[in-house]
Short mmCIF file of C-alpha atoms in Angstrom, two decimals:
data_model
loop_
_atom_site.label_atom_id
_atom_site.label_comp_id
_atom_site.label_asym_id
_atom_site.label_seq_id
_atom_site.Cartn_x
_atom_site.Cartn_y
_atom_site.Cartn_z
CA MET A 28 -129.25 -84.15 24.57
CA THR A 29 -129.42 -87.88 25.33
CA SER A 30 -128.08 -89.17 28.63
CA ILE A 31 -125.25 -91.07 26.92
CA VAL A 32 -124.03 -87.96 25.06
CA LEU A 33 -124.34 -85.82 28.20
CA LEU A 34 -122.30 -88.22 30.34
CA LYS A 35 -119.63 -88.54 27.66
CA GLN A 36 -119.31 -84.76 27.43
CA LEU A 37 -119.15 -84.42 31.22
CA LYS A 38 -116.39 -87.01 31.29
CA LEU A 39 -114.49 -85.09 28.61
CA LEU A 40 -114.84 -81.83 30.56
CA GLN A 41 -113.56 -83.57 33.67
CA GLU A 42 -110.53 -84.96 31.84
CA GLN A 43 -109.76 -81.45 30.58
CA GLU A 44 -110.27 -80.05 34.13
CA LEU A 45 -112.95 -77.59 32.97
CA TYR A 46 -114.69 -77.68 36.32
CA SER A 47 -116.61 -74.40 36.04
CA SER A 48 -118.32 -75.66 32.88
CA ILE A 49 -119.16 -78.97 34.60
CA ILE A 50 -120.84 -77.08 37.45
CA LYS A 51 -123.02 -75.03 35.10
CA ILE A 52 -124.00 -77.99 32.92
CA CYS A 53 -124.82 -80.14 35.97
CA VAL A 54 -126.99 -77.43 37.55
CA LEU A 55 -129.04 -77.18 34.34
CA SER A 56 -129.22 -80.93 33.78
CA LEU A 57 -130.31 -81.70 37.36
CA THR A 58 -133.13 -79.16 36.98
CA GLU A 59 -134.28 -80.97 33.87
CA ILE A 60 -134.19 -84.33 35.66
CA GLU A 61 -136.29 -82.97 38.51
CA GLN A 62 -139.06 -82.42 35.94
CA LYS A 63 -138.93 -86.14 35.05
CA PRO A 64 -138.82 -88.06 38.34
CA GLU A 65 -139.55 -91.47 36.82
CA TYR A 66 -137.13 -94.25 37.72
CA SER A 67 -135.43 -94.41 34.32
CA THR A 68 -133.60 -91.15 35.09
CA LEU A 69 -132.31 -92.11 38.59
CA LEU A 70 -129.09 -93.66 37.30
CA ARG A 71 -128.51 -90.64 35.07
CA LYS A 72 -129.08 -88.33 38.03
CA PHE A 73 -126.59 -90.37 40.08
CA HIS A 74 -123.79 -89.95 37.52
CA ILE A 75 -124.48 -86.23 37.03
CA SER A 76 -124.49 -85.66 40.80
CA LEU A 77 -121.07 -87.30 41.08
CA TYR A 78 -119.61 -85.16 38.29
CA TYR A 79 -121.13 -82.12 39.98
CA ALA A 80 -119.72 -83.03 43.41
CA ASP A 81 -116.24 -83.71 41.95
CA ALA A 82 -116.22 -80.32 40.24
CA LEU A 83 -117.36 -78.57 43.43
CA TYR A 84 -114.56 -80.26 45.36
CA GLN A 85 -111.95 -79.22 42.81
CA THR A 86 -113.16 -75.61 43.03
CA ARG A 87 -112.94 -75.79 46.85
CA ASN A 88 -116.69 -75.64 47.46
CA PHE A 89 -116.36 -78.35 50.08
CA THR A 90 -119.72 -77.92 51.85
CA GLN A 91 -121.71 -78.21 48.63
CA ALA A 92 -119.50 -81.06 47.43
CA GLU A 93 -120.11 -83.04 50.63
CA ASN A 94 -123.87 -82.51 50.32
CA HIS A 95 -123.98 -83.80 46.72
CA TYR A 96 -121.70 -86.77 47.52
CA ARG A 97 -124.11 -87.80 50.30
CA GLN A 98 -127.05 -87.45 47.89
CA ALA A 99 -125.20 -89.60 45.35
CA LEU A 100 -124.48 -92.21 48.04
CA GLN A 101 -128.17 -92.37 48.94
CA MET A 102 -129.13 -92.65 45.28
CA ARG A 103 -126.69 -95.53 44.83
CA LYS A 104 -128.31 -97.41 47.71
CA THR A 105 -131.73 -96.92 46.11
CA ILE A 106 -130.49 -98.09 42.70
CA VAL A 107 -128.83 -101.18 44.17
CA SER A 108 -131.86 -102.12 46.27
CA LYS A 109 -134.31 -101.75 43.34
CA THR A 110 -132.16 -103.64 40.84
CA LYS A 111 -130.91 -106.33 43.20
CA ASN A 112 -133.10 -109.07 41.74
CA VAL A 113 -135.39 -107.96 38.95
CA HIS A 114 -133.18 -105.51 37.13
CA LYS A 115 -129.76 -106.86 38.10
CA LYS A 116 -128.47 -106.42 34.55
CA VAL A 117 -128.98 -102.65 34.76
CA ILE A 118 -126.20 -102.39 37.33
CA GLU A 119 -123.98 -105.00 35.68
CA ASN A 120 -123.98 -102.96 32.47
CA GLN A 121 -122.88 -99.81 34.25
CA ASP A 122 -119.14 -100.53 34.25
CA GLU A 123 -118.20 -97.06 35.49
CA ILE A 124 -120.62 -96.80 38.40
CA ALA A 125 -118.70 -95.57 41.44
CA SER A 126 -118.46 -97.86 44.44
CA ASP A 127 -119.82 -96.75 47.79
CA VAL A 128 -116.27 -96.99 49.18
CA ASP A 129 -115.05 -94.36 46.68
CA ILE A 130 -117.97 -92.06 47.44
CA LYS A 131 -117.45 -92.37 51.20
CA TYR A 132 -113.76 -91.58 50.77
CA LYS A 133 -114.68 -88.42 48.86
CA ILE A 134 -117.06 -87.42 51.66
CA TYR A 135 -114.18 -87.98 54.10
CA ARG A 136 -111.98 -85.61 52.10
CA CYS A 137 -114.66 -82.93 52.19
CA CYS A 138 -115.10 -83.32 55.96
CA LEU A 139 -111.34 -83.10 56.43
CA ALA A 140 -111.16 -79.92 54.34
CA LEU A 141 -113.94 -78.47 56.52
CA ASN A 142 -112.04 -79.55 59.67
CA GLN A 143 -114.93 -81.86 60.66
CA LYS A 144 -112.78 -84.69 61.98
CA ASN A 145 -115.56 -86.52 63.81
CA ALA A 146 -117.70 -86.63 60.69
CA ALA A 147 -114.66 -87.76 58.67
CA ALA A 148 -114.04 -90.61 61.09
CA ASP A 149 -117.70 -91.62 61.16
CA ILE A 150 -118.01 -92.00 57.38
CA LEU A 151 -114.83 -94.08 57.09
CA GLN A 152 -115.86 -96.39 59.92
CA THR A 153 -119.02 -97.31 58.00
CA ILE A 154 -116.79 -99.07 55.44
CA ALA A 155 -116.58 -102.80 56.18
CA ALA A 156 -113.09 -104.12 56.99
CA ARG A 157 -113.04 -106.43 53.96
CA GLN A 158 -113.69 -103.43 51.66
CA ARG A 159 -110.99 -101.18 53.08
CA THR A 160 -108.22 -100.33 50.66
CA PRO A 161 -104.76 -98.95 51.62
CA LYS A 162 -105.95 -95.35 51.20
CA ILE A 163 -108.89 -96.04 53.56
CA TYR A 164 -106.54 -97.57 56.15
CA MET A 165 -104.16 -94.63 55.74
CA ALA A 166 -106.97 -92.13 56.30
CA LEU A 167 -108.32 -94.04 59.31
CA GLY A 168 -104.81 -94.37 60.75
CA ASN A 169 -104.26 -90.61 60.56
CA ILE A 170 -107.57 -89.95 62.31
CA TYR A 171 -106.84 -92.46 65.08
CA LYS A 172 -103.36 -90.97 65.51
CA ASP A 173 -104.72 -87.44 65.83
CA VAL A 174 -107.16 -88.43 68.59
CA GLY A 175 -104.55 -90.45 70.51
CA MET A 176 -105.85 -93.96 69.66
CA ASP A 177 -102.33 -95.22 68.92
CA ARG A 178 -103.03 -98.97 68.93
CA LEU A 179 -105.76 -98.69 66.30
CA ALA A 180 -103.58 -96.31 64.28
CA ILE A 181 -100.68 -98.78 64.33
CA THR A 182 -102.97 -101.57 63.09
CA CYS A 183 -104.14 -99.39 60.19
CA PHE A 184 -100.66 -98.33 59.11
CA LYS A 185 -99.45 -101.93 59.22
CA GLU A 186 -102.29 -102.87 56.88
CA VAL A 187 -101.15 -100.12 54.50
CA LEU A 188 -97.60 -101.51 54.43
CA ARG A 189 -98.78 -105.08 53.86
CA GLU A 190 -100.35 -104.03 50.55
CA CYS A 191 -98.08 -101.08 49.69
CA PRO A 192 -94.61 -101.78 51.15
CA LEU A 193 -93.21 -98.50 49.78
CA ALA A 194 -95.72 -96.30 51.62
CA ILE A 195 -92.87 -94.48 53.34
CA GLU A 196 -95.18 -92.10 55.21
CA ALA A 197 -96.83 -95.10 56.91
CA MET A 198 -93.34 -96.40 57.86
CA GLU A 199 -92.33 -93.10 59.44
CA ILE A 200 -95.60 -92.74 61.35
CA LEU A 201 -95.22 -96.28 62.75
CA LEU A 202 -91.73 -95.38 63.96
CA LYS A 203 -93.09 -92.19 65.55
CA LEU A 204 -95.73 -94.25 67.34
CA GLY A 205 -93.01 -96.39 68.90
CA VAL A 206 -92.98 -99.46 66.63
CA ASN A 207 -89.53 -101.05 66.54
CA GLY A 208 -87.48 -100.38 63.41
CA VAL A 209 -86.82 -104.11 62.98
CA GLU A 210 -90.56 -104.82 62.94
CA VAL A 211 -91.20 -102.05 60.39
CA ASN A 212 -88.40 -103.43 58.22
CA SER A 213 -89.94 -106.91 58.40
CA LEU A 214 -93.19 -105.50 56.96
CA VAL A 215 -91.36 -104.23 53.88
CA MET A 216 -88.81 -107.05 53.58
CA GLU A 217 -90.10 -107.97 50.14
CA VAL A 218 -89.00 -104.66 48.62
CA SER A 219 -86.13 -103.80 50.99
CA LEU A 220 -84.14 -106.71 49.56
CA GLU A 221 -84.39 -105.12 46.12
CA ILE A 222 -83.95 -101.48 47.20
CA THR A 223 -80.55 -101.44 48.90
CA TRP A 224 -80.89 -98.19 50.80
CA LEU A 225 -84.37 -98.80 52.27
CA GLY A 226 -83.33 -100.91 55.27
CA THR A 227 -80.62 -98.42 56.26
CA TRP A 228 -83.05 -95.52 55.82
CA ILE A 229 -85.56 -97.18 58.17
CA LYS A 230 -82.76 -97.76 60.69
CA ALA A 231 -81.71 -94.08 60.51
CA GLN A 232 -85.30 -92.88 60.88
CA ALA A 233 -85.82 -95.18 63.88
CA GLN A 234 -82.70 -93.74 65.56
CA PHE A 235 -83.75 -90.20 64.72
CA LEU A 236 -87.26 -90.64 66.13
CA ALA A 237 -85.85 -92.40 69.21
CA LYS A 238 -83.78 -89.22 69.73
CA ASP A 239 -80.52 -91.15 69.38
CA TYR A 240 -79.17 -88.35 67.22
CA ALA A 241 -75.47 -89.29 67.30
CA SER A 242 -76.21 -92.76 65.94
CA ALA A 243 -78.69 -91.37 63.42
CA ILE A 244 -76.04 -89.03 62.01
CA LEU A 245 -73.63 -91.93 61.50
CA THR A 246 -76.34 -93.95 59.72
CA TYR A 247 -77.34 -91.00 57.53
CA LYS A 248 -73.69 -90.45 56.60
CA SER A 249 -73.42 -94.10 55.52
CA LEU A 250 -76.22 -93.35 53.04
CA ASP A 251 -74.70 -90.05 51.88
CA THR A 252 -72.27 -91.78 49.54
CA HIS A 253 -71.98 -92.30 45.78
CA GLY A 254 -74.20 -95.10 44.59
CA MET A 255 -76.60 -94.59 47.50
CA LEU A 256 -78.27 -91.26 48.39
CA LYS A 257 -75.44 -88.80 47.86
CA ASP A 258 -76.57 -85.15 48.19
CA ASN A 259 -80.20 -86.07 48.78
CA THR A 260 -81.95 -83.04 50.30
CA VAL A 261 -84.26 -85.02 52.60
CA LEU A 262 -81.28 -86.87 54.06
CA THR A 263 -79.30 -83.62 54.40
CA VAL A 264 -82.15 -81.83 56.19
CA ASN A 265 -82.62 -84.80 58.54
CA MET A 266 -78.93 -84.65 59.47
CA ALA A 267 -79.28 -80.91 60.06
CA TYR A 268 -82.15 -81.53 62.48
CA CYS A 269 -79.98 -84.07 64.34
CA TYR A 270 -77.20 -81.52 64.82
CA TYR A 271 -79.74 -78.87 65.79
CA TYR A 272 -81.28 -81.08 68.49
CA MET A 273 -77.74 -81.70 69.77
CA CYS A 274 -77.26 -77.89 70.01
CA GLU A 275 -74.63 -77.82 67.26
CA ASP A 276 -76.23 -74.93 65.40
CA SER A 277 -73.31 -74.07 63.13
CA LYS A 278 -73.26 -77.59 61.64
CA ALA A 279 -77.04 -77.52 61.25
CA ILE A 280 -76.87 -74.16 59.39
CA SER A 281 -74.12 -75.46 57.12
CA LEU A 282 -76.11 -78.55 56.13
CA LEU A 283 -79.34 -76.60 55.57
CA GLN A 284 -77.53 -74.10 53.36
CA LYS A 285 -76.11 -77.03 51.42
CA ALA A 286 -79.64 -78.40 50.92
CA VAL A 287 -80.79 -75.00 49.56
CA ARG A 288 -77.83 -74.94 47.14
CA ILE A 289 -78.74 -78.43 45.92
CA ASP A 290 -82.42 -77.50 45.52
CA PRO A 291 -83.17 -73.75 45.32
CA ASN A 292 -86.91 -74.59 45.48
CA LEU A 293 -86.50 -76.49 48.74
CA ASN A 294 -89.50 -76.18 51.03
CA TRP A 295 -89.00 -78.42 54.09
CA GLY A 296 -86.10 -77.14 56.22
CA LEU A 297 -86.40 -73.46 55.29
CA ALA A 298 -88.23 -72.62 58.51
CA LEU A 299 -85.51 -74.16 60.69
CA LEU A 300 -82.75 -72.47 58.69
CA SER A 301 -84.43 -69.06 59.03
CA THR A 302 -84.97 -69.66 62.77
CA LEU A 303 -81.27 -70.43 63.29
CA LEU A 304 -80.14 -67.45 61.19
CA ALA A 305 -82.43 -65.07 63.10
CA ALA A 306 -81.48 -66.53 66.51
CA SER A 307 -77.80 -65.92 65.80
CA GLY A 308 -78.43 -62.15 65.90
CA ASN A 309 -75.74 -61.80 63.23
CA LYS A 310 -76.54 -58.98 60.80
CA GLU A 311 -74.43 -60.74 58.19
CA TYR A 312 -77.17 -63.34 57.92
CA GLN A 313 -79.71 -60.70 56.86
CA TYR A 314 -78.76 -61.17 53.20
CA GLU A 315 -79.05 -64.97 53.58
CA LEU A 316 -82.56 -64.55 55.00
CA GLU A 317 -83.56 -62.16 52.22
CA LYS A 318 -82.49 -64.77 49.65
CA LEU A 319 -84.74 -67.33 51.33
CA THR A 320 -87.88 -65.16 51.05
CA PRO A 321 -90.25 -66.57 48.40
CA ASN A 322 -90.89 -64.94 45.04
CA LEU A 323 -94.26 -66.67 44.66
CA GLU A 324 -97.75 -65.28 44.96
CA THR A 325 -98.80 -65.27 48.62
CA SER A 326 -101.66 -67.64 47.79
CA LEU A 327 -99.02 -70.26 46.95
CA TRP A 328 -97.02 -69.79 50.15
CA THR A 329 -96.64 -72.63 52.63
CA ASP A 330 -96.25 -72.19 56.37
CA GLU A 331 -92.45 -72.41 55.94
CA HIS A 332 -92.49 -69.37 53.61
CA TRP A 333 -94.37 -67.31 56.22
CA VAL A 334 -91.87 -68.35 58.90
CA VAL A 335 -88.93 -67.28 56.72
CA LEU A 336 -90.42 -63.82 56.21
CA GLY A 337 -91.30 -63.60 59.92
CA ASN A 338 -87.75 -64.44 60.99
CA LEU A 339 -86.41 -61.76 58.64
CA MET A 340 -88.67 -59.24 60.39
CA LEU A 341 -87.44 -60.58 63.76
CA LEU A 342 -83.82 -60.00 62.75
CA LEU A 343 -84.76 -56.49 61.61
CA LYS A 344 -86.50 -55.93 65.00
CA LYS A 345 -89.89 -55.41 63.38
CA TYR A 346 -91.61 -57.49 66.03
CA GLU A 347 -95.24 -56.64 65.25
CA ARG A 348 -94.86 -57.81 61.68
CA ALA A 349 -92.91 -60.88 62.81
CA ALA A 350 -95.78 -61.83 65.13
CA TYR A 351 -98.29 -61.34 62.30
CA PHE A 352 -96.34 -63.54 59.87
CA GLY A 353 -95.99 -66.16 62.60
CA GLN A 354 -99.79 -66.13 63.04
CA GLN A 355 -100.25 -66.58 59.28
CA ALA A 356 -98.05 -69.68 59.42
CA CYS A 357 -99.92 -71.06 62.46
CA MET A 358 -103.21 -70.78 60.60
CA MET A 359 -101.91 -73.28 58.02
CA GLY A 360 -101.34 -76.06 60.57
CA LYS A 361 -99.24 -77.11 63.52
CA ASN A 362 -95.71 -75.80 63.05
CA VAL A 363 -93.16 -75.58 65.85
CA GLU A 364 -91.06 -72.96 64.06
CA ALA A 365 -94.13 -70.75 63.57
CA LEU A 366 -95.07 -70.99 67.25
CA LEU A 367 -91.49 -70.23 68.28
CA LEU A 368 -91.37 -67.24 65.90
CA ARG A 369 -94.57 -65.87 67.37
CA ALA A 370 -93.33 -66.51 70.92
CA ASN A 371 -90.04 -64.67 70.27
CA ALA A 372 -91.82 -61.71 68.67
CA LEU A 373 -94.29 -61.44 71.58
CA PHE A 374 -91.42 -61.74 74.06
CA PHE A 375 -89.60 -58.77 72.52
CA LEU A 376 -92.90 -56.88 72.61
CA LYS A 377 -92.93 -57.65 76.37
CA LYS A 378 -96.14 -59.67 76.06
CA TYR A 379 -94.74 -62.41 78.25
CA GLN A 380 -98.02 -64.19 79.08
CA GLU A 381 -98.96 -64.55 75.42
CA ALA A 382 -95.45 -65.65 74.52
CA ALA A 383 -95.56 -68.31 77.26
CA VAL A 384 -98.79 -69.71 75.78
CA GLN A 385 -97.12 -70.05 72.36
CA CYS A 386 -94.15 -71.85 73.93
CA THR A 387 -96.42 -74.21 75.84
CA ASN A 388 -98.30 -75.10 72.65
CA ALA A 389 -95.01 -75.73 70.85
CA LEU A 390 -93.71 -77.93 73.69
CA GLN A 391 -96.75 -80.19 73.29
CA ILE A 392 -95.49 -80.94 69.79
CA ALA A 393 -91.72 -80.99 70.46
CA PRO A 394 -91.03 -81.36 74.22
CA PHE A 395 -87.35 -82.11 73.57
CA ARG A 396 -86.33 -78.75 72.04
CA TYR A 397 -83.97 -76.61 74.07
CA ASP A 398 -84.94 -73.27 72.49
CA LEU A 399 -88.58 -73.74 73.50
CA HIS A 400 -87.63 -74.42 77.12
CA LYS A 401 -85.30 -71.44 77.13
CA CYS A 402 -87.94 -69.09 75.74
CA LEU A 403 -90.58 -70.33 78.20
CA ILE A 404 -88.23 -69.97 81.19
CA LEU A 405 -87.40 -66.39 80.15
CA CYS A 406 -91.12 -65.64 79.87
CA TYR A 407 -91.72 -67.00 83.37
CA LEU A 408 -88.79 -65.03 84.81
CA ASN A 409 -89.96 -61.79 83.24
CA SER A 410 -93.49 -62.47 84.51
CA ASN A 411 -92.08 -63.07 88.02
CA ARG A 412 -93.35 -66.67 87.94
CA LEU A 413 -90.19 -67.94 89.59
CA ARG A 414 -91.47 -71.34 90.80
CA GLU A 415 -92.63 -72.27 87.31
CA ALA A 416 -89.34 -71.07 85.83
CA GLU A 417 -87.39 -73.23 88.30
CA SER A 418 -89.52 -76.29 87.58
CA MET A 419 -89.11 -75.88 83.82
CA ALA A 420 -85.33 -75.41 84.18
CA LEU A 421 -85.08 -78.66 86.14
CA HIS A 422 -87.08 -80.46 83.47
CA ALA A 423 -84.78 -79.10 80.76
CA CYS A 424 -81.68 -80.31 82.64
CA LYS A 425 -83.22 -83.77 82.93
CA LEU A 426 -83.87 -83.84 79.18
CA HIS A 427 -80.27 -82.83 78.53
CA ALA A 428 -79.04 -85.68 80.70
CA SER A 429 -81.38 -88.11 78.91
CA CYS A 430 -79.76 -87.22 75.58
CA LEU A 431 -76.28 -87.59 77.01
CA LEU A 432 -77.13 -91.03 78.39
CA LYS A 433 -77.99 -92.15 74.85
CA ASP A 434 -74.96 -90.51 73.24
CA PRO A 435 -72.02 -92.97 73.08
CA LEU A 436 -69.64 -90.04 72.56
CA ALA A 437 -70.75 -88.19 75.70
CA THR A 438 -68.64 -88.60 78.83
CA MET A 439 -70.27 -90.13 81.89
CA LYS A 440 -68.66 -87.40 83.98
CA ASN A 441 -70.65 -84.64 82.26
CA THR A 442 -73.88 -86.63 82.42
CA ARG A 443 -73.38 -87.39 86.09
CA ARG A 444 -72.61 -83.74 86.87
CA ILE A 445 -75.86 -82.56 85.26
CA LEU A 446 -77.95 -85.22 86.99
CA GLU A 447 -76.40 -84.47 90.38
CA LYS A 448 -77.22 -80.81 89.86
CA VAL A 449 -80.87 -81.64 89.12
CA VAL A 450 -81.17 -84.05 92.06
CA GLU A 451 -79.66 -81.49 94.43
CA GLN A 452 -82.20 -78.83 93.41
CA ASP A 453 -85.19 -81.15 93.01
CA LYS A 454 -85.93 -81.84 96.68
CA GLN A 455 -89.55 -82.92 96.13
CA GLY A 456 -88.85 -85.42 93.35
CA HIS A 457 -90.79 -83.66 90.59
CA THR A 458 -88.49 -85.17 87.93
CA ASP A 459 -87.03 -88.63 87.23
CA ALA A 460 -83.47 -87.37 87.71
CA VAL A 461 -82.82 -89.49 90.83
CA TYR A 462 -83.77 -92.63 88.88
CA MET A 463 -81.48 -91.67 86.01
CA LEU A 464 -78.56 -90.91 88.34
CA ALA A 465 -79.01 -94.19 90.22
CA ASP A 466 -79.16 -96.10 86.92
CA LEU A 467 -75.97 -94.40 85.78
CA LEU A 468 -74.14 -95.25 89.02
CA ILE A 469 -75.35 -98.87 88.87
CA ARG A 470 -74.07 -99.06 85.30
CA GLU A 471 -70.69 -97.84 86.56
CA GLN A 472 -70.84 -100.41 89.41
CA GLN A 473 -70.78 -97.68 92.08
CA TYR A 474 -73.40 -99.42 94.20
CA ASP A 475 -72.59 -97.78 97.53
CA GLN A 476 -73.02 -94.26 96.13
CA ALA A 477 -76.22 -95.24 94.35
CA THR A 478 -77.56 -96.70 97.61
CA GLN A 479 -76.83 -93.48 99.53
CA ILE A 480 -78.62 -91.35 96.89
CA LEU A 481 -81.67 -93.60 96.87
CA LEU A 482 -81.91 -93.75 100.68
CA LYS A 483 -81.67 -89.96 100.82
CA ALA A 484 -84.44 -89.72 98.20
CA LEU A 485 -86.65 -92.04 100.29
CA ASP A 486 -86.22 -89.71 103.26
CA THR A 487 -87.42 -86.63 101.35
CA GLN A 488 -89.75 -88.02 98.68
CA LYS A 489 -92.84 -90.17 98.51
CA PRO A 490 -91.79 -93.85 98.18
CA THR A 491 -92.24 -95.26 94.68
CA SER A 492 -91.91 -98.69 93.16
CA LYS A 493 -89.00 -97.48 91.01
CA LEU A 494 -87.03 -96.18 94.01
CA HIS A 495 -87.33 -99.46 95.90
CA GLN A 496 -86.58 -101.49 92.80
CA LEU A 497 -83.33 -99.58 92.19
CA LEU A 498 -82.42 -99.89 95.87
CA GLY A 499 -83.05 -103.63 95.63
CA GLU A 500 -80.68 -103.84 92.66
CA CYS A 501 -77.95 -102.02 94.61
CA TYR A 502 -78.29 -104.35 97.62
CA ALA A 503 -78.35 -107.40 95.36
CA ASN A 504 -75.07 -106.33 93.77
CA LEU A 505 -73.61 -105.72 97.24
CA GLN A 506 -74.59 -109.32 98.18
CA LYS A 507 -77.09 -108.08 100.77
CA ASP A 508 -79.90 -110.41 99.81
CA ASP A 509 -82.17 -109.72 102.79
CA GLU A 510 -82.23 -105.97 102.16
CA ALA A 511 -82.62 -106.58 98.42
CA PHE A 512 -85.52 -108.98 99.02
CA ASN A 513 -87.31 -106.45 101.27
CA ASN A 514 -86.99 -103.62 98.74
CA TYR A 515 -88.04 -105.77 95.78
CA THR A 516 -91.10 -106.86 97.79
CA ILE A 517 -92.05 -103.25 98.55
CA ALA A 518 -91.55 -102.35 94.87
CA MET A 519 -93.90 -105.17 93.85
CA ARG A 520 -96.48 -104.10 96.40
CA LEU A 521 -96.44 -100.53 95.06
CA ASP A 522 -96.52 -101.66 91.43
CA PRO A 523 -97.31 -105.34 90.71
CA GLN A 524 -96.35 -104.77 87.05
CA ASN A 525 -92.74 -103.79 87.85
CA GLN A 526 -90.89 -106.32 85.69
CA ARG A 527 -87.40 -105.53 86.94
CA ALA A 528 -88.48 -106.02 90.56
CA THR A 529 -89.99 -109.40 89.62
CA GLU A 530 -86.77 -110.43 87.89
CA GLY A 531 -84.76 -109.30 90.93
CA LEU A 532 -86.84 -111.48 93.28
CA ASN A 533 -86.47 -114.45 90.94
CA ASN A 534 -82.70 -113.97 90.84
CA ILE A 535 -82.50 -113.97 94.64
CA GLU A 536 -84.58 -117.15 94.86
CA ARG A 537 -82.43 -118.89 92.25
CA ARG A 538 -79.29 -117.86 94.11
CA GLU A 539 -80.66 -119.15 97.41
CA ARG A 540 -81.67 -122.47 95.83
CA PHE A 541 -78.19 -122.79 94.35
CA TYR A 542 -76.46 -122.18 97.68
CA SER A 543 -78.91 -124.48 99.46
CA THR A 544 -78.32 -127.28 96.96
CA THR A 545 -74.57 -126.78 97.14
CA GLU A 546 -74.58 -126.84 100.95
CA ASN A 547 -76.72 -130.00 101.08
CA SER A 548 -74.48 -131.70 98.59
CA TYR A 549 -71.41 -130.73 100.60
CA SER A 550 -72.97 -131.95 103.86
CA SER A 551 -73.95 -135.24 102.22
CA ARG A 552 -70.45 -135.82 100.90
CA ARG A 553 -68.97 -134.97 104.30
CA ALA A 554 -71.33 -137.38 106.07
CA ASN A 555 -70.38 -140.17 103.68
CA SER A 556 -66.72 -139.41 104.21
CA ASP A 557 -67.13 -139.55 108.00
CA HIS A 558 -68.98 -142.87 107.74
CA GLU A 559 -66.20 -144.38 105.66
CA ALA A 560 -63.64 -143.11 108.16
CA ASP A 561 -65.55 -144.70 111.08
CA ALA A 562 -65.69 -148.05 109.33
CA GLU A 563 -62.00 -147.93 108.62
CA SER A 564 -61.27 -146.98 112.24
CA ASP A 565 -63.33 -149.93 113.56
CA SER A 566 -61.48 -152.29 111.30
CA GLU A 567 -58.16 -150.99 112.56
CA LEU A 568 -59.23 -151.46 116.17
CA TRP A 569 -60.43 -155.00 115.48
CA ASN A 570 -57.25 -155.88 113.71
CA GLY A 571 -55.30 -154.36 116.51
CA SER A 572 -57.07 -156.52 119.12
CA VAL A 573 -56.31 -159.68 117.19
CA ASP A 574 -52.70 -158.73 117.01
CA MET A 575 -52.57 -158.15 120.74
CA ALA A 576 -54.17 -161.56 121.40
CA ASN A 577 -51.69 -163.23 119.21
CA PHE A 578 -48.90 -161.36 120.92
CA ASP A 579 -50.10 -162.42 124.37
CA SER A 580 -50.23 -166.00 123.31
#
């Protein structure tokens, strides 16, 4: 079989996805080539090796696939170097020769499948910046994000959006990494003007990821209308998560059930729905949970399917099986619902230490979830770890107050009550509650009360730049500039980067210059007035003397 016929047949097999046949043919053909090592067969060997590696990847033989991709990459370098000058036309005629960028990306995919993240990063970083395509930037961005290199990740995802403005995953990751929604929208302005809902969607996602759930719900509802995104399951599930994070479980359940009715094959959102149904303890929900269990082969199950089945077992009080199904879900990737399921099952089995570990792992992913804090506190209490339980409870109260501060519908009275409770119990200043309470009182213009709280905190806690800065703001609003100046100065000494303290000092200086200028101007005008009065008085005296002289005469 000639090389041209062989390569054409391999291409046909690949198009028809007959990967097992490709593997067998390539093994035989590569053996034949090894018997003829002359240069004329190197290009042929390169193409066959690529077909072989692709087929191995598709059949999930990732280690072998990576090995053959690396061999193909080395062969390509040899071919390019040998044909660079003399035989340049050999390469030019090979229209379908794979680029080194494509081969390196395939090696990256193999490394990722083998959970070799360092190797995956290394191979992508060998690609020159000018050769990086959006998929390369997306892959690099995900790696940088996973290892905590947020600035590099942000740069990569921005590059993706510049070339592919509708890469919505890149948009959402940028928002998660703290990029402002307005900036993200500016990167996709070209298409957002044509797609009417895109700008509003970005705004809603930005509010959601900033944990401003009340505002996010309103924005999502503005999209959930005819002519926009009415009855869209992604939007519905997002709204359900908002209500869930606001502890309005009944509304969250209702929306998730609506999403399942709209799309019976719904995947994302099933885990949360099953968690809420199981947590309710209501036996009436058993039938609902049974309906959610998948009818697919277990090999096709996602982590959400395992969580659904696990929560059904939890409701039926079959805790061992619930823990097992939770573990199956955890093996498929990071999943908060799976960790919570496993934690709840272990808790009911009275394995409190193991349950606490699961909760701690889940809190690293979602530190704002109430149910995780509750479960962890119960584990600590049952393990007689009272100090840790108290500390975690204080932290949870502070998080609750943080949400209320952002919620325009929440009353300041409730927020203040929660913060005062935390401050009263947190004598050592382990949380930021005293800062939040002082900020709230300053916002309500209750400067005297804020001052008393901050002074009391300074008596019992280690002085911080933030404490002195807030105290400076209180004194400044009470027109006590000397005290304000002293506290701002201490705040700057403790933290030279404290911007609000710097602004406070500048405001005091501007105010002093204003009063000084005003006083000087007033003194000057008064002096001029006195001078004019003296001149007028002298004139009167002089005139008076003349009159007297005339009178005497």
